[in-house]
XYZ file of N, CA and C in Angstrom:
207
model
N -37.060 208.331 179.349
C -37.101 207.871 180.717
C -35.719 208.017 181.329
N -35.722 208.402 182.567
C -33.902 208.844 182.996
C -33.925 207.530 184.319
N -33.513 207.378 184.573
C -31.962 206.594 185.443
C -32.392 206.226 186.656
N -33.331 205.852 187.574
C -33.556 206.188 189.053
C -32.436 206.637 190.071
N -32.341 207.875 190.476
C -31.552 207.942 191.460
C -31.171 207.550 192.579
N -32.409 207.293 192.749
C -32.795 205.769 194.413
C -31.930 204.630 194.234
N -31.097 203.830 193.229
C -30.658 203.065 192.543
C -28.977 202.843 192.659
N -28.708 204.196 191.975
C -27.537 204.276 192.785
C -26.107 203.421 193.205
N -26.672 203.349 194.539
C -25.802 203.050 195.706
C -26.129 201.480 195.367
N -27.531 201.330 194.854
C -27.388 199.259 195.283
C -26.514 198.615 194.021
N -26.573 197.041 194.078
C -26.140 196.531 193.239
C -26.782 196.300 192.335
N -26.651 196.000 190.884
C -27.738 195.593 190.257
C -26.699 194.384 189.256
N -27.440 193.569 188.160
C -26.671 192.657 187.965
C -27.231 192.410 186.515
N -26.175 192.397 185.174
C -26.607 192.666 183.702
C -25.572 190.826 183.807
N -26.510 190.569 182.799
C -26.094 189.139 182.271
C -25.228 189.768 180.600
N -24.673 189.098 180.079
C -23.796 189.459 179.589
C -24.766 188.486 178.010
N -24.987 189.071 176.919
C -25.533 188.580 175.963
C -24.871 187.635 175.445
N -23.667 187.000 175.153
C -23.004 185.971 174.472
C -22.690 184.849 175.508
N -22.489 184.735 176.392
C -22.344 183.860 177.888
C -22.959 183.511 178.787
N -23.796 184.815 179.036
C -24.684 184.722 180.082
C -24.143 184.937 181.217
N -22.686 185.200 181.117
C -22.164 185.170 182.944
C -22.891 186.395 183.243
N -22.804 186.964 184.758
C -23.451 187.357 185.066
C -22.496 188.369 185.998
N -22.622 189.753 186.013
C -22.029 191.142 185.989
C -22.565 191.480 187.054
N -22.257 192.019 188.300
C -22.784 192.635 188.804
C -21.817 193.886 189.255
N -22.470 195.224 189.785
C -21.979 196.289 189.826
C -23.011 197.648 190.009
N -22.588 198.506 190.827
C -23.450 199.399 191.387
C -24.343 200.013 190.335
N -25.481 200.707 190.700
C -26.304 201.521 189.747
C -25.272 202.538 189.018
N -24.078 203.521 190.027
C -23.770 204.656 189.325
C -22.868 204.252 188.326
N -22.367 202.598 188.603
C -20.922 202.170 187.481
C -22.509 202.188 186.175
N -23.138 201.507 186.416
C -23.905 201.624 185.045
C -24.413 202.635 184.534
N -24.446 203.505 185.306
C -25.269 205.377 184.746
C -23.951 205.668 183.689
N -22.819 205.231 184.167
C -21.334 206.145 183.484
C -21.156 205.086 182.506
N -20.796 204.003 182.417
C -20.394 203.077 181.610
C -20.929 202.798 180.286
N -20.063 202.554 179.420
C -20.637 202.538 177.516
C -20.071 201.068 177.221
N -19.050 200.578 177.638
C -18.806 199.039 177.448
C -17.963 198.644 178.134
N -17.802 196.935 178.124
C -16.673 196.749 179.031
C -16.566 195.363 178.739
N -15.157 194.494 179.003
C -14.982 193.539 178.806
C -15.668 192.389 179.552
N -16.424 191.764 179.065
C -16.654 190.238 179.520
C -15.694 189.285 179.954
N -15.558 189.162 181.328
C -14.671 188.177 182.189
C -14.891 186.741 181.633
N -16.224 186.348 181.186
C -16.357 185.119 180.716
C -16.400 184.660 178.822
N -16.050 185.844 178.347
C -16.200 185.520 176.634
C -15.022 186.382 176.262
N -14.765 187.181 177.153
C -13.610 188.480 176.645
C -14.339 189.020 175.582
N -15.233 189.358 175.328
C -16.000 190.217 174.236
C -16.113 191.628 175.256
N -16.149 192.463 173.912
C -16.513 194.091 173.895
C -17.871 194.008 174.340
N -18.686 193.942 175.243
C -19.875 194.429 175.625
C -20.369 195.809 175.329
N -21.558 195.909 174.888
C -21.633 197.427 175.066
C -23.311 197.342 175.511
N -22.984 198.481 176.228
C -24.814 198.700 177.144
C -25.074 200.152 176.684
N -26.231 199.773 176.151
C -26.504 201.327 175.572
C -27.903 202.285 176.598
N -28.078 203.207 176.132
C -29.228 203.772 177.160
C -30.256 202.916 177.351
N -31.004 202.375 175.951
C -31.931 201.567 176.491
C -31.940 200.177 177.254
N -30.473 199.845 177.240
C -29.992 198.608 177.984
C -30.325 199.032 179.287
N -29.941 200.341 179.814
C -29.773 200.782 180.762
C -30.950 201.212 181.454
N -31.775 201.261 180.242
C -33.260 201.975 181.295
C -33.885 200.608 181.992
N -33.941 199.353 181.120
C -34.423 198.013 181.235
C -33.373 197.408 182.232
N -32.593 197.375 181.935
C -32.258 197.235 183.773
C -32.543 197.850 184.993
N -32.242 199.090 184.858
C -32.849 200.112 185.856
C -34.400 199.424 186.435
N -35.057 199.203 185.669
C -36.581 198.744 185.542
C -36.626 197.846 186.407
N -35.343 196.741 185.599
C -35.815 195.348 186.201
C -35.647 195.375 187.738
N -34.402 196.484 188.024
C -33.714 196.541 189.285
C -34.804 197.306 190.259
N -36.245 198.064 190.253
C -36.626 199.064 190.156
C -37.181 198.634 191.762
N -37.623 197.235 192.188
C -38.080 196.461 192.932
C -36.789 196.682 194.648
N -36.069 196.900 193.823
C -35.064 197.492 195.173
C -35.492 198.934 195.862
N -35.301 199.470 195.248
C -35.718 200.732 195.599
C -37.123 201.208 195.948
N -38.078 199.922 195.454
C -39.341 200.492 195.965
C -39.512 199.631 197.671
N -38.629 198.580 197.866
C -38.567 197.985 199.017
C -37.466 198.792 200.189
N -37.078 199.866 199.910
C -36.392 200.601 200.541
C -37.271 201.952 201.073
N -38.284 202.045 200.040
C -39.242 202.957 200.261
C -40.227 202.746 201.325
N -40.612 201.009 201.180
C -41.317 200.570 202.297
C -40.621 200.060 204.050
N -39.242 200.653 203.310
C -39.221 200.489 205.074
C -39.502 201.669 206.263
């Protein structure tokens, strides 16, 4: 499954597995990105493709409300 391109430009927002704080940052920072530091645990995060498709997913509701306008 690949990436929605519709996606993009919006924000979307990954909770962080050890904290829970909560990340937010455009679709294309997440298409490029492999890990990154947690502001709230300072842990190595890492988001892998399938992290990435399941967000994409969850986020997927944006882009279909952009469709309906």
């Amino acid at each position: 499954m690949s990436l929605s391109q519709s996606l993009m430009s919006f924000d979307l927002t990954f909770e962080c597995p050890h904290c829970q704080l909560v990340l937010t940052k455009t679709g294309s920072w997440f298409r490029v990105v492999a890990s990154y530091e947690c502001e709230g645990c300072r842990r190595k995060i890492r988001i892998t493709y399938p992290d990435k498709v399941a967000l994409f997913n969850n986020h997927a509701h944006l882009a279909a409300s952009l469709a309906g306008t």
